[in-house]
PDB file of C-alpha atoms and ligand atoms in Angstrom:
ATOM      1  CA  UNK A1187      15.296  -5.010  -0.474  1.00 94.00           C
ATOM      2  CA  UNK A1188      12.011  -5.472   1.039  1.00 98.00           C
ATOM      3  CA  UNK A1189      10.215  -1.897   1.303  1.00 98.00           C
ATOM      4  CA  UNK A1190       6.702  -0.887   1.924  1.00 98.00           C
ATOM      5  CA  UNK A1191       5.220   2.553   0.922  1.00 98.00           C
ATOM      6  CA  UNK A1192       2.296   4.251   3.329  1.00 98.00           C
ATOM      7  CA  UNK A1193       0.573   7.297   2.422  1.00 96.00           C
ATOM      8  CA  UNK A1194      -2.834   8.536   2.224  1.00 93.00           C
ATOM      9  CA  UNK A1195      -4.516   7.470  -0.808  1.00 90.00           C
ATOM     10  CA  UNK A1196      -3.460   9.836  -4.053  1.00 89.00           C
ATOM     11  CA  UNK A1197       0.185  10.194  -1.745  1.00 94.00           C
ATOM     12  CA  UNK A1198       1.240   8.735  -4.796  1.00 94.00           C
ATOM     13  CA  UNK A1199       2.275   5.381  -3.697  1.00 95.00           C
ATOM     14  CA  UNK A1200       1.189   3.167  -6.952  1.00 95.00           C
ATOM     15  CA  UNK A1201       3.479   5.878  -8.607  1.00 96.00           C
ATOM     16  CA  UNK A1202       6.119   5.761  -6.730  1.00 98.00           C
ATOM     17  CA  UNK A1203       6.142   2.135  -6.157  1.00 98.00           C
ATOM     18  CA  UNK A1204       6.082   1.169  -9.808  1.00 98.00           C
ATOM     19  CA  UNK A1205       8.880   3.392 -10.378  1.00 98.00           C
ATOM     20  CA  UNK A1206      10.774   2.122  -7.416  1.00 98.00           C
ATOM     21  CA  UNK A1207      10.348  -1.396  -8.547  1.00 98.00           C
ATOM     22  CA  UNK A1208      12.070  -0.926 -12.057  1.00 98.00           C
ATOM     23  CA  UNK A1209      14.771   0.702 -10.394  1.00 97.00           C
ATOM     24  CA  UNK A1210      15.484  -2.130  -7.609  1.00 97.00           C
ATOM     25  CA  UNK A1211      14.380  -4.667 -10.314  1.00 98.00           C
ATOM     26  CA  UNK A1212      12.020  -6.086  -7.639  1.00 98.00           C
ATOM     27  CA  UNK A1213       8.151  -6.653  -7.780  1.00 98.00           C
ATOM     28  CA  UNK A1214       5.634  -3.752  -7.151  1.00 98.00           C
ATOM     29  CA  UNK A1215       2.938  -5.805  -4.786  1.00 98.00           C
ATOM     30  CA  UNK A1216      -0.398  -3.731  -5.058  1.00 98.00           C
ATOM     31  CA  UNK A1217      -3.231  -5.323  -2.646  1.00 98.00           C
ATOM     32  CA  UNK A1218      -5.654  -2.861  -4.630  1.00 96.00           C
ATOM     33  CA  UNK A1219      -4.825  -4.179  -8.051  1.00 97.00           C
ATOM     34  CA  UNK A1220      -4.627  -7.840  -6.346  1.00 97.00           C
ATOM     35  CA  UNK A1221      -8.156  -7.325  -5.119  1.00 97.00           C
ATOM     36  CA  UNK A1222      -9.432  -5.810  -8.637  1.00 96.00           C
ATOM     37  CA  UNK A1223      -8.201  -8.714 -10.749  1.00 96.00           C
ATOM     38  CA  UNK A1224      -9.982 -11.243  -8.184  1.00 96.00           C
ATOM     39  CA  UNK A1225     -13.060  -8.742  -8.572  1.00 97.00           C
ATOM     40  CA  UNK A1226     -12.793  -8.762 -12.219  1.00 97.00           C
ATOM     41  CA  UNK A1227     -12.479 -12.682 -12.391  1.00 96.00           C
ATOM     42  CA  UNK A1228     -16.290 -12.453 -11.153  1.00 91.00           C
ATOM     43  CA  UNK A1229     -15.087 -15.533  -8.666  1.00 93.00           C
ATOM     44  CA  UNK A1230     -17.506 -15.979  -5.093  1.00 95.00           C
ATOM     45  CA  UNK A1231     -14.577 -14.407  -3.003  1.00 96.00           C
ATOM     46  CA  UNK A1232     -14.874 -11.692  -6.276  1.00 97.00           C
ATOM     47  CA  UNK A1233     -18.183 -10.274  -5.350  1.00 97.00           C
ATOM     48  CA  UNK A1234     -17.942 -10.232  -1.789  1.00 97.00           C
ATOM     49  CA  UNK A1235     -14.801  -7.909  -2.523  1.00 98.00           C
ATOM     50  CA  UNK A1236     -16.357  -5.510  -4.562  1.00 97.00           C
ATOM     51  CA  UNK A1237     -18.784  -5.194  -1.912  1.00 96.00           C
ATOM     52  CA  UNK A1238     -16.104  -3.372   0.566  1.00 96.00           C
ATOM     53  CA  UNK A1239     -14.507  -1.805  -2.961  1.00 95.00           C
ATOM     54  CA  UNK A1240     -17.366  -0.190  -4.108  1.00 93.00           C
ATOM     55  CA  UNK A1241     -17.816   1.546  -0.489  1.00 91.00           C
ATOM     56  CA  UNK A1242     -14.558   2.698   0.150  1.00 90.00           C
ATOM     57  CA  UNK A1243     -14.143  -0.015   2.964  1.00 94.00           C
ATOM     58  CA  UNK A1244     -11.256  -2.140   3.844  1.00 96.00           C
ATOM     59  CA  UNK A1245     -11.726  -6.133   2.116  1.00 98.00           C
ATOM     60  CA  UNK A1246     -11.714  -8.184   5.334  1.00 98.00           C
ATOM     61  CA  UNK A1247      -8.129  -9.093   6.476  1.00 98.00           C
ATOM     62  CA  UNK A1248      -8.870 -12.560   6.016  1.00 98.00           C
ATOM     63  CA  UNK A1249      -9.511 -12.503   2.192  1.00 98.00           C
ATOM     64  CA  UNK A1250      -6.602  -9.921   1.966  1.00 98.00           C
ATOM     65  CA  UNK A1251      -3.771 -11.552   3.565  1.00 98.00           C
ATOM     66  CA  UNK A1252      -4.555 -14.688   2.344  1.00 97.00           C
ATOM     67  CA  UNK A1253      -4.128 -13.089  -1.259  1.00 97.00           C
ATOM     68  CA  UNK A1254      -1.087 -11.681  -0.137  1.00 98.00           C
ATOM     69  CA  UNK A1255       0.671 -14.081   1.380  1.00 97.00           C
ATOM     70  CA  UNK A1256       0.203 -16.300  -1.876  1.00 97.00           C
ATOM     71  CA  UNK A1257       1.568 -13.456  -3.606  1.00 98.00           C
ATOM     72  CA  UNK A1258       4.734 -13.128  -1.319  1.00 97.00           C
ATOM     73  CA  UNK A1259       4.805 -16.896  -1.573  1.00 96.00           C
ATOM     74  CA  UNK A1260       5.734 -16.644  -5.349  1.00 97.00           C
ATOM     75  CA  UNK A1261       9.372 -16.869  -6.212  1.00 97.00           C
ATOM     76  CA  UNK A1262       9.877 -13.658  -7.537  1.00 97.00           C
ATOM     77  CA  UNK A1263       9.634 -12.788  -4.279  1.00 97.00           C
ATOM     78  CA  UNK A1264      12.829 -13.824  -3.425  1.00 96.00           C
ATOM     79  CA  UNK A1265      14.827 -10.915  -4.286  1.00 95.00           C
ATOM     80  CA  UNK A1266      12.608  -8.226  -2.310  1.00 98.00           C
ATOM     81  CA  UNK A1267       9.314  -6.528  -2.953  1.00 98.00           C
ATOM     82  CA  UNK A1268       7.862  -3.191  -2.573  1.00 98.00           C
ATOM     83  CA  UNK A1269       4.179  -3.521  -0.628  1.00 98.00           C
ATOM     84  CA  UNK A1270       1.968  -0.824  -1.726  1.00 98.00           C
ATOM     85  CA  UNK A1271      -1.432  -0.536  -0.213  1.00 97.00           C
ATOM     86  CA  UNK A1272      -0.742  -3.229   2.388  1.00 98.00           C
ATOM     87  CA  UNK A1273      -0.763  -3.360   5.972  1.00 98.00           C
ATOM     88  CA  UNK A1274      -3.726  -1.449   5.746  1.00 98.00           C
ATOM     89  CA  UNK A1275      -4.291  -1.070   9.587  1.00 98.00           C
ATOM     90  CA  UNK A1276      -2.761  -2.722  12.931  1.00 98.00           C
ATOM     91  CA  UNK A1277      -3.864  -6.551  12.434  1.00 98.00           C
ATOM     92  CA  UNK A1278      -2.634  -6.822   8.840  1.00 98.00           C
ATOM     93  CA  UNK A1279       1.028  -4.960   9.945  1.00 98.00           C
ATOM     94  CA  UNK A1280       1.086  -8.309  12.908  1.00 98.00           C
ATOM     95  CA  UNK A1281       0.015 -10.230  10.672  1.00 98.00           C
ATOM     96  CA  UNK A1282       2.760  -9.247   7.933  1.00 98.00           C
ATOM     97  CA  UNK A1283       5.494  -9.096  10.450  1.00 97.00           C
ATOM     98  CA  UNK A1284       4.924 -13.105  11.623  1.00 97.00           C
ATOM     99  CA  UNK A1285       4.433 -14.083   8.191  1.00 97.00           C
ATOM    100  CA  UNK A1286       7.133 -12.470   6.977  1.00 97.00           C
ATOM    101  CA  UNK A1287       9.493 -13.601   9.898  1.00 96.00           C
ATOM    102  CA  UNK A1288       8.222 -17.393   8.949  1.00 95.00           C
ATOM    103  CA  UNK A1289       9.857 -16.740   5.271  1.00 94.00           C
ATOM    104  CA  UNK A1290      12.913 -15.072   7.332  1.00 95.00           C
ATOM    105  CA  UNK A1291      12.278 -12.129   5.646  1.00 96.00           C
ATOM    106  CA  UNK A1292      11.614  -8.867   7.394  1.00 97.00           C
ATOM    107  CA  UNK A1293      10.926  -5.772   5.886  1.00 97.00           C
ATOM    108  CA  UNK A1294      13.526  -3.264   5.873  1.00 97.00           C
ATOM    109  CA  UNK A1295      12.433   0.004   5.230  1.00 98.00           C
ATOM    110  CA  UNK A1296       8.549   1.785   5.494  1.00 98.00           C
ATOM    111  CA  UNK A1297       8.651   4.693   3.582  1.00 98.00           C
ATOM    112  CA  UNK A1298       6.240   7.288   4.892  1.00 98.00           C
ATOM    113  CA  UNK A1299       4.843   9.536   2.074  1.00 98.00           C
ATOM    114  CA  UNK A1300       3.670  13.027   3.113  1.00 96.00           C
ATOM    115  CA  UNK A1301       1.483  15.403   0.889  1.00 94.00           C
ATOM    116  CA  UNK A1302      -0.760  17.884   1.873  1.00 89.00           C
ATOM    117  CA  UNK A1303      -4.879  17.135   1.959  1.00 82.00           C
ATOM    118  CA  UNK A1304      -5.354  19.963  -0.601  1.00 83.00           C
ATOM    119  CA  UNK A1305      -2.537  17.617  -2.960  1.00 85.00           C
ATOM    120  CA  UNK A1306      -4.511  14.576  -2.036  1.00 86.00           C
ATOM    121  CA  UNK A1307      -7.684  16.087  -3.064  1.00 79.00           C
ATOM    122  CA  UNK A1308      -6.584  17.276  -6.540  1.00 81.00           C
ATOM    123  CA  UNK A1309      -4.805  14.101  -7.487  1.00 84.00           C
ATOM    124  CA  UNK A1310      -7.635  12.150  -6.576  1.00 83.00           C
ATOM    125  CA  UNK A1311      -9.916  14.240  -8.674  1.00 81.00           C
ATOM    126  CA  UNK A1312      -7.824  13.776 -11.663  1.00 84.00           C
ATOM    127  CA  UNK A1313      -8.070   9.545 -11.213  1.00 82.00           C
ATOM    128  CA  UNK A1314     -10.288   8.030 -13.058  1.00 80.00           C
ATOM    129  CA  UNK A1315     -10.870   4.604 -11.295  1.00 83.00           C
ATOM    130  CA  UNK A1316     -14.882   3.489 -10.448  1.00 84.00           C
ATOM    131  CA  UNK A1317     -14.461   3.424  -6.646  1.00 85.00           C
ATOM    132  CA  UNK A1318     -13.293   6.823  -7.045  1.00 85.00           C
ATOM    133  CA  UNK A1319     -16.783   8.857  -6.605  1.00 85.00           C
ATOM    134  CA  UNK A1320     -16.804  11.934  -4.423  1.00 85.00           C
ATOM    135  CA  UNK A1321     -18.443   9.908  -1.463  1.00 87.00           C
ATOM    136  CA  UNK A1322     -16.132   6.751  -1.723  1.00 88.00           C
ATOM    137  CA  UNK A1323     -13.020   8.953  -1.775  1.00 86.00           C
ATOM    138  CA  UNK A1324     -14.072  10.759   1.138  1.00 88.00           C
ATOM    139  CA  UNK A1325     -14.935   7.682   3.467  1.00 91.00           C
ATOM    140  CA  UNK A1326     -11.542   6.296   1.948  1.00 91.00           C
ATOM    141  CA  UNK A1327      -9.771   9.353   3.758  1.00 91.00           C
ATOM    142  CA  UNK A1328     -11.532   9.059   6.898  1.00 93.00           C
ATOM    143  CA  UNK A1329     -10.571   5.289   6.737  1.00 94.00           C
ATOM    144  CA  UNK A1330      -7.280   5.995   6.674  1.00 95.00           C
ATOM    145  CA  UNK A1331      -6.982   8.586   8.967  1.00 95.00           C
ATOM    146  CA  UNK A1332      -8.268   6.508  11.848  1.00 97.00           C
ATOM    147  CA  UNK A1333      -7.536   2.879  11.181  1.00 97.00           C
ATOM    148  CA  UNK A1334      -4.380   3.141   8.518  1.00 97.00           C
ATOM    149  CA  UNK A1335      -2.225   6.206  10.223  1.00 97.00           C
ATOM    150  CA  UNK A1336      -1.248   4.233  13.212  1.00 98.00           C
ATOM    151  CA  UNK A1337       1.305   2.182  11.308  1.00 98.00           C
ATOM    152  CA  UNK A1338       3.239   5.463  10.933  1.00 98.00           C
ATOM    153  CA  UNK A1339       3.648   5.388  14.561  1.00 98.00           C
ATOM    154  CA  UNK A1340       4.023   1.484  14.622  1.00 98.00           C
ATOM    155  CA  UNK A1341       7.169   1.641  12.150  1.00 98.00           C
ATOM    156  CA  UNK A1342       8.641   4.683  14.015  1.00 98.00           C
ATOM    157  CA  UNK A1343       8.732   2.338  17.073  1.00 98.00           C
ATOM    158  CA  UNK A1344      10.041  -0.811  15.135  1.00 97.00           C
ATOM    159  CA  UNK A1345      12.603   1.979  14.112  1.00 97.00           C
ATOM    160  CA  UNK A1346      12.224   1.584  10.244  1.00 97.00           C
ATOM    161  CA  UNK A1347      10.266   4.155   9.422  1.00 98.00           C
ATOM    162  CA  UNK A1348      11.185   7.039   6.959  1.00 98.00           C
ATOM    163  CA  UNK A1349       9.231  10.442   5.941  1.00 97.00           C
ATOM    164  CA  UNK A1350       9.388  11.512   2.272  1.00 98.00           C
ATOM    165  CA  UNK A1351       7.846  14.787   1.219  1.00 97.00           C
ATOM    166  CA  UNK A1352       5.846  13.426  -1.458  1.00 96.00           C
ATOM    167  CA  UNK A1353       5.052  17.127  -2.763  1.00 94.00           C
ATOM    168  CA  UNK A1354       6.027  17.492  -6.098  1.00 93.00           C
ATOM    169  CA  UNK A1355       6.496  15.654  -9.382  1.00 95.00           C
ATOM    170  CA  UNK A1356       6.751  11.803  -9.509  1.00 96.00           C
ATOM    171  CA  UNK A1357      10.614  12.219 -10.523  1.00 98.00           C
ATOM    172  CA  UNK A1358      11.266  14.620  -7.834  1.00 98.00           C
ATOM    173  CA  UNK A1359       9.714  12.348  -5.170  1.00 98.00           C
ATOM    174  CA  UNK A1360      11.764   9.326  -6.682  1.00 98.00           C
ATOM    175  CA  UNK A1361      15.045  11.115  -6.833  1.00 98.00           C
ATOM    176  CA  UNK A1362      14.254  12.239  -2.489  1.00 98.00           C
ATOM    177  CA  UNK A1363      13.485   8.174  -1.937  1.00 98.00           C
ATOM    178  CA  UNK A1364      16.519   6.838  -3.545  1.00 98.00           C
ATOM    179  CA  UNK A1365      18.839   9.885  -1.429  1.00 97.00           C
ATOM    180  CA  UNK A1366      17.164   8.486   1.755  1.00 96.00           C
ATOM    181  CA  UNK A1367      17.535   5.186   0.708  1.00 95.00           C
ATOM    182  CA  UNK A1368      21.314   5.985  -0.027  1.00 93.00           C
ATOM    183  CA  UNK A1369      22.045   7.512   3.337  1.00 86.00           C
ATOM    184  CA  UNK A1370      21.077   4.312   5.374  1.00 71.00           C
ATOM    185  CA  UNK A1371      22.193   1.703   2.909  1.00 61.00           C
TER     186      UNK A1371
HETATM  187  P1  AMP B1453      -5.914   0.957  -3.504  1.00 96.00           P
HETATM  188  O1  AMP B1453      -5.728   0.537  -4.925  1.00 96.00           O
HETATM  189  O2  AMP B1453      -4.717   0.672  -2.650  1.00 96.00           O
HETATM  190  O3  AMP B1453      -6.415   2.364  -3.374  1.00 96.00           O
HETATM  191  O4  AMP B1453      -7.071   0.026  -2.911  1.00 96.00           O
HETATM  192  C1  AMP B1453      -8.376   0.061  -3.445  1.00 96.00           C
HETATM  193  C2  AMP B1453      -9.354  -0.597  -2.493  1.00 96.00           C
HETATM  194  O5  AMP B1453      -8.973  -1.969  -2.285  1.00 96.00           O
HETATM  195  C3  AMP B1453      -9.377   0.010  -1.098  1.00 96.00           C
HETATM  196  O6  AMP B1453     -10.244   1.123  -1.007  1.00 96.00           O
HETATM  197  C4  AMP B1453      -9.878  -1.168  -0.262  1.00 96.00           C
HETATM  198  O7  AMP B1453     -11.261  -1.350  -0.416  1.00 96.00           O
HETATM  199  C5  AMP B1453      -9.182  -2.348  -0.930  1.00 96.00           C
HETATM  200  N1  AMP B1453      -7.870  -2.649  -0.321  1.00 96.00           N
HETATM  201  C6  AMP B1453      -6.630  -2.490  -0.862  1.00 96.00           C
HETATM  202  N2  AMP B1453      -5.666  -2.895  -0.019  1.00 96.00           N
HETATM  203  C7  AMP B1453      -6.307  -3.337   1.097  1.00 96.00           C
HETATM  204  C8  AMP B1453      -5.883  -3.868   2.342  1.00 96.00           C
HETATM  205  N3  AMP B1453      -4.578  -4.024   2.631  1.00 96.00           N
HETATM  206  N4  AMP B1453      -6.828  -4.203   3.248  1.00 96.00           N
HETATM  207  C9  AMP B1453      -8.140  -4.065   2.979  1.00 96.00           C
HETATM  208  N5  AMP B1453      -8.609  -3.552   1.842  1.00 96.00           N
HETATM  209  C10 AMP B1453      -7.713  -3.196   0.901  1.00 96.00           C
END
């Protein structure tokens, strides 16, 4: 099973991806926590990262699919994935779908989840990660809305898109992922 989860940030999508990915036995692929780890390893490619990190801005698509394409390269791979944070906007979801097709491996399901800004709001508040200032969080939003939300429209049209109502606990949320998964499977 090869899934990716969209959602605003705070959705819930690192949640619901890491619980997803015990229950498929399949890797949760996190191009945040990718991009931290390079950040942390204080490498060249490192500190030009943290430069869009630190301001709420998208890492260039070069530096970010190449990380991610090593990742998908890695054998673990093999048996599906869950993409979390990744495409990010309309290049990086053309980008995925020819590299993915060159692995003969397409992604089968985008799950959509849906909460409402005053969730999105409150759960970020209660985060307590260093790009998450008032000011970051707020440019993060407006990111999304213009250059991430179009891939909800993009997977409707590719006809593999699904909408979860991501309101309510993380078990609750699960539990409505694996019914939806259930009816198309
Ligand atoms: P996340 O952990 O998904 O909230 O990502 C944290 C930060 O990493 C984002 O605010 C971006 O700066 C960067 N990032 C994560 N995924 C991507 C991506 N697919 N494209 C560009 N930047 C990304």
């Amino acid at each position: 099973m090869r899934l990716i989860l969209l959602g605003t940030p705070g959705a819930g999508k690192g949640e619901q991806a890491t619980r997803l990915s015990k229950n498929f036995r399949i890797p949760h692929i996190s191009t945040g926590d990718l991009l931290r780890r390079e950040m942390e390893e204080g490498t060249e490619v490192g500190r030009r990262i943290s430069e869009f990190v630190n301001q709420g801005e998208l890492v260039s698509d070069d530096i970010t699919q190449a990380i991610l394409e090593n990742r998908l390269r890695e054998a673990d791979c093999r048996s599906g994935f869950i993409l979390d944070g990744f495409p990010r906007n309309l290049n990086q979801a053309d980008f995925l779908r020819a590299a993915l097709a060159r692995m003969q491996a397409p992604v089968d399901v985008v799950l959509n989840i849906e909460v409402p800004d005053s969730t999105v709001i409150d759960r970020l508040a209660m985060r307590n990660r260093r790009d998450d200032t008032p000011e970051t969080i707020r440019h993060r939003l407006k990111v999304y809305r213009k250059v991430t939300a179009p891939l909800v429209d993009y997977y409707d049209r590719a006809g593999i898109l699904k909408r979860i109502d991501g309101d309510g606990s993380p078990e609750e949320v699960t539990k409505r992922i694996l019914a939806n998964l259930a009816r198309t499977a």
